[in-house]
Amino acid sequence: MALKSETYTIRSSDDVVRVRQIARAWASEIKLSLVDQTKLVTATSELARNTLEHGGGGAMTAEMVENGIRRGIKLTFTDQGPGIANLELALQDGYTTGNGMGLGLSGSKRLVNEFDIKSEPGLGTTVTIVRWK
Ligand SMILES: Nc1ncnc2c1ncn2[C@@H]1O[C@H](COP(=O)(O)OP(=O)(O)O)[C@@H](O)[C@H]1O
Ligand SMILES: [Mg+2]
C-alpha cells in the first residue's frame, strides 16, 4: 500500500513542468540524493512529454511506496492515445516516429530502478517507473 498517492493531469507543457516539480518534491521528501532526484526528474520529464505529445495527453499518478525499510517514488504515466505497435523497437536508442531524439523511453529506463511499459494499439499506453532510496 502506498504511503500517499496523488494523480495529476497532463494536458499542456505547463502540466509537464508541474509534474516535474512534483517528482522533485516527493524525491526530496524521501531524501533521495540530489543525483537520484535528478535522475527521477529527467525520466519524469521525458515520460510526461511522451504522454502529452505522443499520447495526446493523460495523467501521472505519484505514489510514495515502501518495501520493508526502503522508501521509493513510483510514477505511473497513462494515456488513451494511439498506443505503441512495437514496444521493442520503441525502446531502442534513437527510435522515434516524430522529430525527437528517440532517447526518452530508453534513457528513462536507465535512470530508474524499475521500468514497466504496457501499450495496446488504439487503446493507449501506461509506463510505470520506481526509484528506490
Ligand atoms: N505515450 C505514448 N503513446 C504513443 N507512442 C509513444 C508514447 N511514448 C512513446 N511513444 C513512441 O515511442 C517512440 C520513442 O519514444 P521516445 O524514446 O520518447 O522518443 P521521442 O519522444 O524522441 O520520439 C516515439 O517516437 C513514439 O512513437
Ligand atoms: Mg519522448
PDB file of C-alpha atoms and ligand atoms in Angstrom:
ATOM      1  CA  MET A   1       0.000   0.000   0.000  1.00  0.00           C
ATOM      2  CA  ALA A   2       1.208   3.479  -0.837  1.00  0.00           C
ATOM      3  CA  LEU A   3       2.068   5.954   1.939  1.00  0.00           C
ATOM      4  CA  LYS A   4       0.479   8.605  -0.220  1.00  0.00           C
ATOM      5  CA  SER A   5      -0.851   8.876  -3.733  1.00  0.00           C
ATOM      6  CA  GLU A   6      -1.917  11.747  -5.988  1.00  0.00           C
ATOM      7  CA  THR A   7      -2.960  11.969  -9.644  1.00  0.00           C
ATOM      8  CA  TYR A   8      -2.161  14.930 -11.908  1.00  0.00           C
ATOM      9  CA  THR A   9      -3.478  15.557 -15.401  1.00  0.00           C
ATOM     10  CA  ILE A  10      -1.041  16.177 -18.261  1.00  0.00           C
ATOM     11  CA  ARG A  11      -2.642  18.333 -20.938  1.00  0.00           C
ATOM     12  CA  SER A  12      -0.122  21.096 -21.547  1.00  0.00           C
ATOM     13  CA  SER A  13       3.570  21.970 -21.299  1.00  0.00           C
ATOM     14  CA  ASP A  14       2.778  23.719 -18.020  1.00  0.00           C
ATOM     15  CA  ASP A  15       1.481  20.395 -16.696  1.00  0.00           C
ATOM     16  CA  VAL A  16       4.772  18.753 -17.708  1.00  0.00           C
ATOM     17  CA  VAL A  17       6.630  21.395 -15.683  1.00  0.00           C
ATOM     18  CA  ARG A  18       4.254  20.808 -12.771  1.00  0.00           C
ATOM     19  CA  VAL A  19       4.714  17.017 -12.678  1.00  0.00           C
ATOM     20  CA  ARG A  20       8.493  17.516 -12.842  1.00  0.00           C
ATOM     21  CA  GLN A  21       8.213  19.699  -9.737  1.00  0.00           C
ATOM     22  CA  ILE A  22       6.093  17.039  -8.017  1.00  0.00           C
ATOM     23  CA  ALA A  23       8.688  14.367  -8.801  1.00  0.00           C
ATOM     24  CA  ARG A  24      11.438  16.625  -7.379  1.00  0.00           C
ATOM     25  CA  ALA A  25       9.455  17.431  -4.224  1.00  0.00           C
ATOM     26  CA  TRP A  26       8.499  13.825  -3.477  1.00  0.00           C
ATOM     27  CA  ALA A  27      12.025  12.567  -4.199  1.00  0.00           C
ATOM     28  CA  SER A  28      13.379  15.197  -1.824  1.00  0.00           C
ATOM     29  CA  GLU A  29      10.799  14.215   0.804  1.00  0.00           C
ATOM     30  CA  ILE A  30      12.147  10.637   0.942  1.00  0.00           C
ATOM     31  CA  LYS A  31      15.691  12.078   0.943  1.00  0.00           C
ATOM     32  CA  LEU A  32      16.893  10.690  -2.355  1.00  0.00           C
ATOM     33  CA  SER A  33      20.375  12.002  -3.147  1.00  0.00           C
ATOM     34  CA  LEU A  34      20.472  15.044  -5.451  1.00  0.00           C
ATOM     35  CA  VAL A  35      21.806  12.816  -8.239  1.00  0.00           C
ATOM     36  CA  ASP A  36      18.945  10.331  -7.826  1.00  0.00           C
ATOM     37  CA  GLN A  37      16.416  13.188  -7.621  1.00  0.00           C
ATOM     38  CA  THR A  38      17.706  14.487 -10.939  1.00  0.00           C
ATOM     39  CA  LYS A  39      17.536  11.019 -12.500  1.00  0.00           C
ATOM     40  CA  LEU A  40      13.885  10.705 -11.465  1.00  0.00           C
ATOM     41  CA  VAL A  41      13.047  14.237 -12.617  1.00  0.00           C
ATOM     42  CA  THR A  42      14.700  13.645 -16.008  1.00  0.00           C
ATOM     43  CA  ALA A  43      12.744  10.419 -16.528  1.00  0.00           C
ATOM     44  CA  THR A  44       9.552  12.196 -15.424  1.00  0.00           C
ATOM     45  CA  SER A  45      10.155  14.956 -17.931  1.00  0.00           C
ATOM     46  CA  GLU A  46      10.632  12.518 -20.818  1.00  0.00           C
ATOM     47  CA  LEU A  47       7.664  10.329 -19.929  1.00  0.00           C
ATOM     48  CA  ALA A  48       5.306  13.254 -19.273  1.00  0.00           C
ATOM     49  CA  ARG A  49       6.319  14.764 -22.610  1.00  0.00           C
ATOM     50  CA  ASN A  50       5.578  11.442 -24.329  1.00  0.00           C
ATOM     51  CA  THR A  51       2.176  11.342 -22.612  1.00  0.00           C
ATOM     52  CA  LEU A  52       1.464  14.820 -23.947  1.00  0.00           C
ATOM     53  CA  GLU A  53       2.981  14.641 -27.421  1.00  0.00           C
ATOM     54  CA  HIS A  54       2.551  11.008 -28.450  1.00  0.00           C
ATOM     55  CA  GLY A  55      -0.373  10.040 -26.213  1.00  0.00           C
ATOM     56  CA  GLY A  56      -2.435  13.198 -26.733  1.00  0.00           C
ATOM     57  CA  GLY A  57      -2.482  13.950 -23.011  1.00  0.00           C
ATOM     58  CA  GLY A  58      -3.217  11.840 -19.969  1.00  0.00           C
ATOM     59  CA  ALA A  59      -2.188  11.682 -16.333  1.00  0.00           C
ATOM     60  CA  MET A  60       0.597  10.924 -13.889  1.00  0.00           C
ATOM     61  CA  THR A  61      -0.082   9.155 -10.613  1.00  0.00           C
ATOM     62  CA  ALA A  62       2.620   9.664  -7.975  1.00  0.00           C
ATOM     63  CA  GLU A  63       2.905   7.202  -5.097  1.00  0.00           C
ATOM     64  CA  MET A  64       5.223   7.119  -2.129  1.00  0.00           C
ATOM     65  CA  VAL A  65       5.843   3.416  -1.605  1.00  0.00           C
ATOM     66  CA  GLU A  66       7.572   1.276   0.976  1.00  0.00           C
ATOM     67  CA  ASN A  67       9.334  -2.051   0.656  1.00  0.00           C
ATOM     68  CA  GLY A  68      10.440  -3.180   4.096  1.00  0.00           C
ATOM     69  CA  ILE A  69      12.604  -0.304   5.304  1.00  0.00           C
ATOM     70  CA  ARG A  70      13.112   1.222   1.869  1.00  0.00           C
ATOM     71  CA  ARG A  71      11.029   4.054   0.557  1.00  0.00           C
ATOM     72  CA  GLY A  72      10.587   4.854  -3.077  1.00  0.00           C
ATOM     73  CA  ILE A  73       8.732   7.032  -5.536  1.00  0.00           C
ATOM     74  CA  LYS A  74       6.557   5.240  -8.054  1.00  0.00           C
ATOM     75  CA  LEU A  75       5.226   7.200 -11.015  1.00  0.00           C
ATOM     76  CA  THR A  76       2.626   5.920 -13.467  1.00  0.00           C
ATOM     77  CA  PHE A  77       2.004   7.730 -16.762  1.00  0.00           C
ATOM     78  CA  THR A  78      -1.189   6.823 -18.607  1.00  0.00           C
ATOM     79  CA  ASP A  79      -2.886   7.942 -21.773  1.00  0.00           C
ATOM     80  CA  GLN A  80      -5.649   6.768 -24.065  1.00  0.00           C
ATOM     81  CA  GLY A  81      -3.718   7.677 -27.190  1.00  0.00           C
ATOM     82  CA  PRO A  82      -2.742   5.610 -30.239  1.00  0.00           C
ATOM     83  CA  GLY A  83      -0.539   3.181 -28.293  1.00  0.00           C
ATOM     84  CA  ILE A  84       2.743   1.665 -29.465  1.00  0.00           C
ATOM     85  CA  ALA A  85       2.659  -1.152 -32.017  1.00  0.00           C
ATOM     86  CA  ASN A  86       6.233  -2.394 -31.463  1.00  0.00           C
ATOM     87  CA  LEU A  87       7.477  -1.872 -27.909  1.00  0.00           C
ATOM     88  CA  GLU A  88      10.849  -3.493 -28.540  1.00  0.00           C
ATOM     89  CA  LEU A  89      11.505  -1.005 -31.326  1.00  0.00           C
ATOM     90  CA  ALA A  90      10.206   1.966 -29.305  1.00  0.00           C
ATOM     91  CA  LEU A  91      12.652   1.103 -26.504  1.00  0.00           C
ATOM     92  CA  GLN A  92      15.680   1.210 -28.815  1.00  0.00           C
ATOM     93  CA  ASP A  93      18.029   4.196 -28.533  1.00  0.00           C
ATOM     94  CA  GLY A  94      17.309   6.673 -31.297  1.00  0.00           C
ATOM     95  CA  TYR A  95      13.961   5.249 -32.432  1.00  0.00           C
ATOM     96  CA  THR A  96      11.393   7.978 -32.985  1.00  0.00           C
ATOM     97  CA  THR A  97       8.221   8.326 -35.029  1.00  0.00           C
ATOM     98  CA  GLY A  98       8.341  12.088 -34.543  1.00  0.00           C
ATOM     99  CA  ASN A  99      11.150  14.580 -34.650  1.00  0.00           C
ATOM    100  CA  GLY A 100      12.522  13.809 -31.196  1.00  0.00           C
ATOM    101  CA  MET A 101      15.854  12.247 -30.282  1.00  0.00           C
ATOM    102  CA  GLY A 102      14.313   8.857 -29.638  1.00  0.00           C
ATOM    103  CA  LEU A 103      16.020   8.633 -26.260  1.00  0.00           C
ATOM    104  CA  GLY A 104      13.042   9.281 -23.983  1.00  0.00           C
ATOM    105  CA  LEU A 105      11.988   5.709 -23.279  1.00  0.00           C
ATOM    106  CA  SER A 106      15.431   4.090 -23.454  1.00  0.00           C
ATOM    107  CA  GLY A 107      17.015   6.881 -21.384  1.00  0.00           C
ATOM    108  CA  SER A 108      14.272   6.848 -18.751  1.00  0.00           C
ATOM    109  CA  LYS A 109      14.648   3.104 -18.351  1.00  0.00           C
ATOM    110  CA  ARG A 110      18.323   3.551 -17.472  1.00  0.00           C
ATOM    111  CA  LEU A 111      17.596   6.288 -14.924  1.00  0.00           C
ATOM    112  CA  VAL A 112      15.288   4.317 -12.631  1.00  0.00           C
ATOM    113  CA  ASN A 113      15.307   1.055 -10.663  1.00  0.00           C
ATOM    114  CA  GLU A 114      12.093  -0.356 -12.138  1.00  0.00           C
ATOM    115  CA  PHE A 115      10.555   0.310 -15.535  1.00  0.00           C
ATOM    116  CA  ASP A 116       7.415  -1.250 -16.958  1.00  0.00           C
ATOM    117  CA  ILE A 117       5.568  -0.345 -20.140  1.00  0.00           C
ATOM    118  CA  LYS A 118       2.231  -1.629 -21.379  1.00  0.00           C
ATOM    119  CA  SER A 119       0.654  -0.453 -24.566  1.00  0.00           C
ATOM    120  CA  GLU A 120      -2.151  -1.516 -26.825  1.00  0.00           C
ATOM    121  CA  PRO A 121      -2.568  -0.017 -30.274  1.00  0.00           C
ATOM    122  CA  GLY A 122      -5.740   2.053 -30.306  1.00  0.00           C
ATOM    123  CA  LEU A 123      -6.191   1.916 -26.527  1.00  0.00           C
ATOM    124  CA  GLY A 124      -3.240   3.739 -25.001  1.00  0.00           C
ATOM    125  CA  THR A 125      -0.039   3.432 -23.063  1.00  0.00           C
ATOM    126  CA  THR A 126       0.937   3.026 -19.409  1.00  0.00           C
ATOM    127  CA  VAL A 127       4.515   3.459 -18.211  1.00  0.00           C
ATOM    128  CA  THR A 128       5.411   2.781 -14.575  1.00  0.00           C
ATOM    129  CA  ILE A 129       8.760   3.680 -13.009  1.00  0.00           C
ATOM    130  CA  VAL A 130      10.145   3.348  -9.483  1.00  0.00           C
ATOM    131  CA  ARG A 131      13.203   4.968  -7.954  1.00  0.00           C
ATOM    132  CA  TRP A 132      14.139   3.459  -4.578  1.00  0.00           C
ATOM    133  CA  LYS A 133      16.019   5.268  -1.827  1.00  0.00           C
TER     134      LYS A 133
HETATM  135  N1  LIG B   1       2.712   7.555 -24.716  1.00  0.00           N
HETATM  136  C1  LIG B   1       2.998   7.181 -25.962  1.00  0.00           C
HETATM  137  N2  LIG B   1       1.995   6.961 -26.859  1.00  0.00           N
HETATM  138  C2  LIG B   1       2.262   6.585 -28.138  1.00  0.00           C
HETATM  139  N3  LIG B   1       3.510   6.393 -28.619  1.00  0.00           N
HETATM  140  C3  LIG B   1       4.548   6.609 -27.775  1.00  0.00           C
HETATM  141  C4  LIG B   1       4.357   7.007 -26.427  1.00  0.00           C
HETATM  142  N4  LIG B   1       5.582   7.128 -25.838  1.00  0.00           N
HETATM  143  C5  LIG B   1       6.472   6.817 -26.783  1.00  0.00           C
HETATM  144  N5  LIG B   1       5.864   6.503 -27.948  1.00  0.00           N
HETATM  145  C6  LIG B   1       6.508   6.060 -29.212  1.00  0.00           C
HETATM  146  O1  LIG B   1       7.827   5.627 -28.925  1.00  0.00           O
HETATM  147  C7  LIG B   1       8.768   6.388 -29.672  1.00  0.00           C
HETATM  148  C8  LIG B   1      10.034   6.574 -28.850  1.00  0.00           C
HETATM  149  O2  LIG B   1       9.770   7.420 -27.714  1.00  0.00           O
HETATM  150  P1  LIG B   1      10.976   8.255 -27.122  1.00  0.00           P
HETATM  151  O3  LIG B   1      12.082   7.302 -26.837  1.00  0.00           O
HETATM  152  O4  LIG B   1      10.491   9.095 -26.007  1.00  0.00           O
HETATM  153  O5  LIG B   1      11.429   9.164 -28.362  1.00  0.00           O
HETATM  154  P2  LIG B   1      10.822  10.526 -28.937  1.00  0.00           P
HETATM  155  O6  LIG B   1       9.772  11.031 -27.980  1.00  0.00           O
HETATM  156  O7  LIG B   1      12.008  11.423 -29.021  1.00  0.00           O
HETATM  157  O8  LIG B   1      10.240  10.192 -30.280  1.00  0.00           O
HETATM  158  C9  LIG B   1       8.043   7.685 -30.017  1.00  0.00           C
HETATM  159  O9  LIG B   1       8.571   8.309 -31.176  1.00  0.00           O
HETATM  160  C10 LIG B   1       6.621   7.180 -30.230  1.00  0.00           C
HETATM  161  O10 LIG B   1       6.470   6.608 -31.500  1.00  0.00           O
HETATM  162 MG    MG B   2       9.997  11.150 -25.989  1.00  0.00          MG
END
